[in-house]
C-alpha atoms as a printed R data frame, in Angstrom:
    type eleno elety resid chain resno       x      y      z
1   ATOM     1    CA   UNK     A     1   0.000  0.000  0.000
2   ATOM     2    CA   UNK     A     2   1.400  3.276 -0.909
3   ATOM     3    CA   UNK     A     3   0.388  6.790  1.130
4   ATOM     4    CA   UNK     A     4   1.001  9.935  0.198
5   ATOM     5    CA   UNK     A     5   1.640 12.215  3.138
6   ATOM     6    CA   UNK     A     6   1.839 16.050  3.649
7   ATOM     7    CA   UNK     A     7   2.783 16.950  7.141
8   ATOM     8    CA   UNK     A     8   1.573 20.630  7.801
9   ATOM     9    CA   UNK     A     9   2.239 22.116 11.790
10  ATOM    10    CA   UNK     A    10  -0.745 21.949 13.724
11  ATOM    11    CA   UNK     A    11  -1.665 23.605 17.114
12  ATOM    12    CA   UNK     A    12  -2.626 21.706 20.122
13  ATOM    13    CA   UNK     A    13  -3.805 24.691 22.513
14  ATOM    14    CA   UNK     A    14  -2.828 22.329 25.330
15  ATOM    15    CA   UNK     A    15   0.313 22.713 27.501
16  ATOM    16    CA   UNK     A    16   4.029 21.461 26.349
17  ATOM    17    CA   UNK     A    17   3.448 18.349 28.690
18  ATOM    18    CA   UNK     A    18   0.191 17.071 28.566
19  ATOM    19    CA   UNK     A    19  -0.952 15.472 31.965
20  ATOM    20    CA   UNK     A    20  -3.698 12.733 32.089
21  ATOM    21    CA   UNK     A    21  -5.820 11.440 29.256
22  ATOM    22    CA   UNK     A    22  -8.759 14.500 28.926
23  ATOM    23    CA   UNK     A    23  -5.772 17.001 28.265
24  ATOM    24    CA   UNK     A    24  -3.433 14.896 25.771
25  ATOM    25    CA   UNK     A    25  -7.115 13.350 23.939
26  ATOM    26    CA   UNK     A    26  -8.176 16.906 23.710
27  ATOM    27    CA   UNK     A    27  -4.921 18.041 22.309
28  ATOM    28    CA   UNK     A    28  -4.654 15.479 19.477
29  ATOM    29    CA   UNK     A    29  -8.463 16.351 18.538
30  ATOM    30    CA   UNK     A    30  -7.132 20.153 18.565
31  ATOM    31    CA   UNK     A    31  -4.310 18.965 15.953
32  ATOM    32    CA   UNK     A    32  -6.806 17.355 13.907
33  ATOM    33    CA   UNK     A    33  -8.986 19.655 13.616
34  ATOM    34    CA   UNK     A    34  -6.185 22.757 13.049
35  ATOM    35    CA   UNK     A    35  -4.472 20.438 10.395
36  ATOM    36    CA   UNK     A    36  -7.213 19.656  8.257
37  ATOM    37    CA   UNK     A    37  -7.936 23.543  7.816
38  ATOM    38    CA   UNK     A    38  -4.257 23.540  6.653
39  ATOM    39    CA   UNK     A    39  -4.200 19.969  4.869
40  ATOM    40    CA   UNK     A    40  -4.897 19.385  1.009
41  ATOM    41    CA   UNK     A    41  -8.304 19.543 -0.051
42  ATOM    42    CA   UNK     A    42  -7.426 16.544 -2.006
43  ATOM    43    CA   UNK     A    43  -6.418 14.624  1.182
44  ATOM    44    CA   UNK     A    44  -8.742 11.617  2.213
45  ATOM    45    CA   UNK     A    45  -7.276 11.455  5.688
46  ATOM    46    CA   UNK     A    46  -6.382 13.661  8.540
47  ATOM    47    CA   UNK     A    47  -3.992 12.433 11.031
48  ATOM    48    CA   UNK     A    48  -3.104 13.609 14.883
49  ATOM    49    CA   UNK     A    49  -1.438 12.536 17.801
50  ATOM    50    CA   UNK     A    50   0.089 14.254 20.602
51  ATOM    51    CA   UNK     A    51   1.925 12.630 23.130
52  ATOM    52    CA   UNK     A    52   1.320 12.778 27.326
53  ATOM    53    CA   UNK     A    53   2.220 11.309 30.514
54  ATOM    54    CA   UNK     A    54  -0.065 10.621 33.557
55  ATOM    55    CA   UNK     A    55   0.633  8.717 36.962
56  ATOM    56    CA   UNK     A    56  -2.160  5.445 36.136
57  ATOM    57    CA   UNK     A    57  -1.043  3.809 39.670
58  ATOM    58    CA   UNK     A    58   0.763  5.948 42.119
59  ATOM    59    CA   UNK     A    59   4.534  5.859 41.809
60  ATOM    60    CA   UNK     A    60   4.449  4.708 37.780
61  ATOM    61    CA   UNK     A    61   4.375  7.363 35.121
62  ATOM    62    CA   UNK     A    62   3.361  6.480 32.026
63  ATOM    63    CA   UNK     A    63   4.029  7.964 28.383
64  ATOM    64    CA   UNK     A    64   1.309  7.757 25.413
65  ATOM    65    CA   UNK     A    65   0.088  9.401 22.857
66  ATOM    66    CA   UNK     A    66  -3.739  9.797 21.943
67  ATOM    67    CA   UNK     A    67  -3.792  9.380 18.148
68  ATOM    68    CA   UNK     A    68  -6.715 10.769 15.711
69  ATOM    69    CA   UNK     A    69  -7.203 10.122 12.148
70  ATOM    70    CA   UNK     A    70  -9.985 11.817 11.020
71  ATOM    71    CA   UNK     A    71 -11.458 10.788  7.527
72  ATOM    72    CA   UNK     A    72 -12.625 13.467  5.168
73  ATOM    73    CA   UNK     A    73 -14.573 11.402  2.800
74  ATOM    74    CA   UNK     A    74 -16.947  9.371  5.134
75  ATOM    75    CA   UNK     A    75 -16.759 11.887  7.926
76  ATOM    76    CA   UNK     A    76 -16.134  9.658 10.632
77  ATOM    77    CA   UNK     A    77 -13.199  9.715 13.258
78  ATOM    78    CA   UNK     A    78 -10.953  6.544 14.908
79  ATOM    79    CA   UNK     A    79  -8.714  7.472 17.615
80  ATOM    80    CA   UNK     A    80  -6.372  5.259 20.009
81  ATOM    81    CA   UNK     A    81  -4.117  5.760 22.469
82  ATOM    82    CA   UNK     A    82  -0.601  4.303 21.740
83  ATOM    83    CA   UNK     A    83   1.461  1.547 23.441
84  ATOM    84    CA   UNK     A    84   2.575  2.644 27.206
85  ATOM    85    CA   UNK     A    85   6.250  3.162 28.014
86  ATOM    86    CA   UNK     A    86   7.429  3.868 31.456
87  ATOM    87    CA   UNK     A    87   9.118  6.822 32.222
88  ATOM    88    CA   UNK     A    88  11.244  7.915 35.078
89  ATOM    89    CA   UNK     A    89   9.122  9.354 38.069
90  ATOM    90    CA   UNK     A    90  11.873 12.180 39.004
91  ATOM    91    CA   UNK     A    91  11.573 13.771 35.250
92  ATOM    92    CA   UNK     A    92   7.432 13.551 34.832
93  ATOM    93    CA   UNK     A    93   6.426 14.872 38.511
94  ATOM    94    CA   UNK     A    94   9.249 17.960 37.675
95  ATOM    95    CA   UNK     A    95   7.482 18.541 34.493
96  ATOM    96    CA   UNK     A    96   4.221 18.768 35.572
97  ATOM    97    CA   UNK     A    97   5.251 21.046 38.556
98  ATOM    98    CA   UNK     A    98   7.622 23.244 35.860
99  ATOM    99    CA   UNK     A    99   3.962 23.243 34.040
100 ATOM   100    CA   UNK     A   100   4.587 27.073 33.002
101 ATOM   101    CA   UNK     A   101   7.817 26.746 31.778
102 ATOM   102    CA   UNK     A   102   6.685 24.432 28.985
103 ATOM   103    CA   UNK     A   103   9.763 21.404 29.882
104 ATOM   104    CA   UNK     A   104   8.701 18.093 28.698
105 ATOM   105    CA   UNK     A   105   9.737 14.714 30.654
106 ATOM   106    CA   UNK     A   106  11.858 13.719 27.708
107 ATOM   107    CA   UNK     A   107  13.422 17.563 27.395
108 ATOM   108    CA   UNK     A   108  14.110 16.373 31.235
109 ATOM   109    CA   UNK     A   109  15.537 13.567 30.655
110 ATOM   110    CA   UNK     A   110  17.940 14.514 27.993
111 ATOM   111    CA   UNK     A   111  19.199 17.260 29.868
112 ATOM   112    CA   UNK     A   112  20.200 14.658 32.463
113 ATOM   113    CA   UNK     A   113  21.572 11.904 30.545
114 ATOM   114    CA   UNK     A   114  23.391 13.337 26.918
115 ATOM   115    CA   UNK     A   115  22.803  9.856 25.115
116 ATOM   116    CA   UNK     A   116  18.800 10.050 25.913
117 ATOM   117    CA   UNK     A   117  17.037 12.010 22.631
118 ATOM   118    CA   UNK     A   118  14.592 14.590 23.885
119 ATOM   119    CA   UNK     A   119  12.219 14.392 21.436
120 ATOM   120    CA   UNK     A   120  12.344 10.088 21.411
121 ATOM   121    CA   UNK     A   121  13.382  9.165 25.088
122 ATOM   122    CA   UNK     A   122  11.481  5.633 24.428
123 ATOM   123    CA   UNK     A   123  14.275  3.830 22.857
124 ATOM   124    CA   UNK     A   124  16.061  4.801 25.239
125 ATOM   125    CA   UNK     A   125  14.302  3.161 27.780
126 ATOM   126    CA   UNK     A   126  13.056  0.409 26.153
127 ATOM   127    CA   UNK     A   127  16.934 -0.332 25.425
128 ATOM   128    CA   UNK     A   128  17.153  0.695 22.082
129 ATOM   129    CA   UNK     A   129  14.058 -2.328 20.685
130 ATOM   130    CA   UNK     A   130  11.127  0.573 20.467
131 ATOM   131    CA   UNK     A   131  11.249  4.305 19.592
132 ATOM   132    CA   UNK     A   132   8.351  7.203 19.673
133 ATOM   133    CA   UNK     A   133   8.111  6.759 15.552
134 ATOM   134    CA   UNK     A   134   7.192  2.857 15.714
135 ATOM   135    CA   UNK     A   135   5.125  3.395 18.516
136 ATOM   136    CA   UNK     A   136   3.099  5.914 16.570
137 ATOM   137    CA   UNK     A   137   2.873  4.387 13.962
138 ATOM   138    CA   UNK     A   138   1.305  1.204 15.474
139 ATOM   139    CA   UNK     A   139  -1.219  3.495 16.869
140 ATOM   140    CA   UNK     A   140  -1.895  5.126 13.279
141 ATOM   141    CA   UNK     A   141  -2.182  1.582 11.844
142 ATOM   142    CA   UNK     A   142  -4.754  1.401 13.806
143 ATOM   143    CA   UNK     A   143  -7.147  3.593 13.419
144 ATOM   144    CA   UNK     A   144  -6.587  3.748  9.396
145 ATOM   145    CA   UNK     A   145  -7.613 -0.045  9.968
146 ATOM   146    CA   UNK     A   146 -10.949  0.583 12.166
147 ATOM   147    CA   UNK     A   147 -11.819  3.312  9.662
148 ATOM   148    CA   UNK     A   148 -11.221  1.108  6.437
149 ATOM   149    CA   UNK     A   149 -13.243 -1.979  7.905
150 ATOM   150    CA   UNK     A   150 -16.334  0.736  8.585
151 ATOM   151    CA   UNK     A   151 -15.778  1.554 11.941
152 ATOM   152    CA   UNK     A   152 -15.504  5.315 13.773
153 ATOM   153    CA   UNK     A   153 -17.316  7.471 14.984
154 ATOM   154    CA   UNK     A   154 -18.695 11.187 13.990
């Protein structure tokens, strides 16, 4: 199968670090929605994700993204969150309380540890076997899928 893709910037109007699922869902949504203004009125589908971390059991912090693929031509919408990697407690409790300051757990992490990648701290700590781009694109996969065999939502 063979995509075509145009990747335009696309606003979130959430914060640098989304916390918890409402704010990182409701980002991605935002990103949809601002790139398909900007996207190619040719393009069939619109696709979003935007990446967060929230504390699911006290004392484990957990990165995701929430991923949304809108599709122009039926009108309907798939979304998924993303595979789960664990990130260090130390760097997601400082980001959320550095909130303001727009620092990211991975922008923590890098500045603490030069061979960590700021923007892709997950192969890091999944020892070099996952990064940020496959687990995105899993998630994508996935909702191209659910919206190909019929399924979504308005």
């Amino acid at each position: 199968m063979r995509w075509d893709v145009e990747a335009v910037d696309a606003a979130s109007g959430v914060s640098e670090q989304p916390h918890g699922t409402a704010e990182t869902l409701q980002g991605a949504r935002n990103r949809c929605s601002d790139a398909a203004a900007r996207s190619s009125p040719d393009a069939r589908y619109v696709v979003a994700m935007e990446n967060g971390i929230d504390e699911f059991v006290p004392g484990q912090w957990l990165d995701f993204a929430w991923v949304v693929v809108d599709d122009k031509q039926t009108g309907k919408t798939a979304k998924t969150m993303s595979t789960m990697v664990e990130f260090p407690n130390a760097a997601c409790e400082a980001s959320v309380h550095q909130h303001e300051r727009r620092v990211t757990a991975g922008s923590l992490l890098a500045a603490d540890d030069a061979a960590v990648d700021g923007k892709d701290p997950h192969g890091s700590l999944t020892s070099g076997l996952v990064s940020r781009a496959e687990i995105l694109t899993q998630a994508i996969l996935v909702c191209l899928g659910e919206l190909r065999a019929g399924n979504g939502g308005p």
